[in-house]
Amino acid sequence: MGLKAVLFDLDGTLVDSVSGLHQAVNAVLIEQGGDGCSVDEVRHWVGNGPKKLIQRALESRGIDMSPEDGLAAFREHYARTLFSAEFYPGVPQGLARLKAAGLRLACITNKSSHFTGPFLTHMGLSDTFDAVLCGDQVEHPKPHPESLIRICEGFEIEPDQALMVGDSVNDLIPARDIGMPALAVSYGYHQNQNLADYDAEAVLDDFSAIVERVLTKSTGSIDGTRLY
């Protein structure tokens, strides 16, 4: 059928946003009378959306706080630390190459839409993606496949005409469930899980390798030599 679109996770795949997340989570813990947390702890807790992130943090310090109150407190602090993030090497250039190759690009994130729009604008990505779908814009966020299915429907393509790129099992499981090929990055936030166990075509160490692999799948060739 041919590759038509690439679907990207955001945090841990395109950008390292753990610094801003850490500042916000740390502030909530201290505000609630608990010990602060380390960047490495937040890096391990992140990956299932903000509600799960702050829940893990509160539980780690034995703080009794409702999920709703915890999330509200986190959002208040994160609004001030949102832009404390940086691209992984080669991401802006790689996305530009894929877009220039005629591929449709989508961003699927469990970050809330309240933060995602301003964040993408700040990072210079507001015009990069043909579609953006956030965790609070679907009934069932990743690892449920609803987000991936909706993007494919919007692009009017079949799942096997798209490719999912992510850093955790929450990206790989929904792709596997609907027959969509997937690539994983070895960096990012994956709770020390072995991504190779979740049917990724490859687990690659840097974004430039992801781009080369995608372009190869899209053209079926390397340096003009047909691969299939």
mmCIF file with all atom_site columns, C-alpha atoms in Angstrom, residues 43-48 52 56 142-143 166-174 176 184-200 202-205:
data_model
loop_
_atom_site.group_PDB
_atom_site.id
_atom_site.type_symbol
_atom_site.label_atom_id
_atom_site.label_alt_id
_atom_site.label_comp_id
_atom_site.label_asym_id
_atom_site.label_entity_id
_atom_site.label_seq_id
_atom_site.pdbx_PDB_ins_code
_atom_site.Cartn_x
_atom_site.Cartn_y
_atom_site.Cartn_z
_atom_site.occupancy
_atom_site.B_iso_or_equiv
_atom_site.pdbx_formal_charge
_atom_site.auth_seq_id
_atom_site.auth_comp_id
_atom_site.auth_asym_id
_atom_site.auth_atom_id
_atom_site.pdbx_PDB_model_num
ATOM 1  C CA . ARG A 1 43  ? 12.004 10.261 34.149 1.00 0.00 ? 43  ARG A CA 1
ATOM 2  C CA . HIS A 1 44  ? 10.888 6.880  35.453 1.00 0.00 ? 44  HIS A CA 1
ATOM 3  C CA . TRP A 1 45  ? 7.377  8.023  36.413 1.00 0.00 ? 45  TRP A CA 1
ATOM 4  C CA . VAL A 1 46  ? 6.522  9.791  33.159 1.00 0.00 ? 46  VAL A CA 1
ATOM 5  C CA . GLY A 1 47  ? 4.937  8.088  30.160 1.00 0.00 ? 47  GLY A CA 1
ATOM 6  C CA . ASN A 1 48  ? 1.232  7.589  30.903 1.00 0.00 ? 48  ASN A CA 1
ATOM 7  C CA . LYS A 1 52  ? -0.554 9.028  36.259 1.00 0.00 ? 52  LYS A CA 1
ATOM 8  C CA . ARG A 1 56  ? 3.069  7.948  41.027 1.00 0.00 ? 56  ARG A CA 1
ATOM 9  C CA . LYS A 1 142 ? -2.602 5.618  24.655 1.00 0.00 ? 142 LYS A CA 1
ATOM 10 C CA . PRO A 1 143 ? -1.968 2.729  25.161 1.00 0.00 ? 143 PRO A CA 1
ATOM 11 C CA . GLY A 1 166 ? 7.647  6.358  20.066 1.00 0.00 ? 166 GLY A CA 1
ATOM 12 C CA . ASP A 1 167 ? 9.770  5.785  23.130 1.00 0.00 ? 167 ASP A CA 1
ATOM 13 C CA . SER A 1 168 ? 7.584  3.496  25.233 1.00 0.00 ? 168 SER A CA 1
ATOM 14 C CA . VAL A 1 169 ? 5.282  0.499  25.230 1.00 0.00 ? 169 VAL A CA 1
ATOM 15 C CA . ASN A 1 170 ? 2.364  2.941  25.338 1.00 0.00 ? 170 ASN A CA 1
ATOM 16 C CA . ASP A 1 171 ? 3.238  3.824  21.735 1.00 0.00 ? 171 ASP A CA 1
ATOM 17 C CA . LEU A 1 172 ? 4.069  0.317  20.555 1.00 0.00 ? 172 LEU A CA 1
ATOM 18 C CA . ILE A 1 173 ? 1.105  -1.572 22.021 1.00 0.00 ? 173 ILE A CA 1
ATOM 19 C CA . PRO A 1 174 ? -1.635 0.413  20.224 1.00 0.00 ? 174 PRO A CA 1
ATOM 20 C CA . ARG A 1 176 ? 0.605  -3.561 17.324 1.00 0.00 ? 176 ARG A CA 1
ATOM 21 C CA . ALA A 1 184 ? 11.087 2.805  18.800 1.00 0.00 ? 184 ALA A CA 1
ATOM 22 C CA . VAL A 1 185 ? 13.797 5.104  20.072 1.00 0.00 ? 185 VAL A CA 1
ATOM 23 C CA . SER A 1 186 ? 16.086 3.737  22.775 1.00 0.00 ? 186 SER A CA 1
ATOM 24 C CA . TYR A 1 187 ? 16.247 7.050  24.615 1.00 0.00 ? 187 TYR A CA 1
ATOM 25 C CA . GLY A 1 188 ? 13.221 8.699  26.257 1.00 0.00 ? 188 GLY A CA 1
ATOM 26 C CA . TYR A 1 189 ? 10.951 7.408  28.998 1.00 0.00 ? 189 TYR A CA 1
ATOM 27 C CA . HIS A 1 190 ? 10.180 3.699  28.911 1.00 0.00 ? 190 HIS A CA 1
ATOM 28 C CA . GLN A 1 191 ? 10.344 2.571  32.565 1.00 0.00 ? 191 GLN A CA 1
ATOM 29 C CA . ASN A 1 192 ? 13.287 0.267  31.746 1.00 0.00 ? 192 ASN A CA 1
ATOM 30 C CA . GLN A 1 193 ? 11.058 -1.992 29.669 1.00 0.00 ? 193 GLN A CA 1
ATOM 31 C CA . ASN A 1 194 ? 12.508 -3.888 26.740 1.00 0.00 ? 194 ASN A CA 1
ATOM 32 C CA . LEU A 1 195 ? 10.887 -2.229 23.732 1.00 0.00 ? 195 LEU A CA 1
ATOM 33 C CA . ALA A 1 196 ? 12.028 -5.020 21.424 1.00 0.00 ? 196 ALA A CA 1
ATOM 34 C CA . ASP A 1 197 ? 9.460  -7.278 23.112 1.00 0.00 ? 197 ASP A CA 1
ATOM 35 C CA . TYR A 1 198 ? 6.581  -5.234 21.678 1.00 0.00 ? 198 TYR A CA 1
ATOM 36 C CA . ASP A 1 199 ? 6.989  -5.907 17.956 1.00 0.00 ? 199 ASP A CA 1
ATOM 37 C CA . ALA A 1 200 ? 8.841  -2.737 17.007 1.00 0.00 ? 200 ALA A CA 1
ATOM 38 C CA . ALA A 1 202 ? 13.642 -1.654 15.170 1.00 0.00 ? 202 ALA A CA 1
ATOM 39 C CA . VAL A 1 203 ? 14.829 0.133  18.300 1.00 0.00 ? 203 VAL A CA 1
ATOM 40 C CA . LEU A 1 204 ? 17.129 2.936  17.187 1.00 0.00 ? 204 LEU A CA 1
ATOM 41 C CA . ASP A 1 205 ? 19.512 5.092  19.183 1.00 0.00 ? 205 ASP A CA 1
#
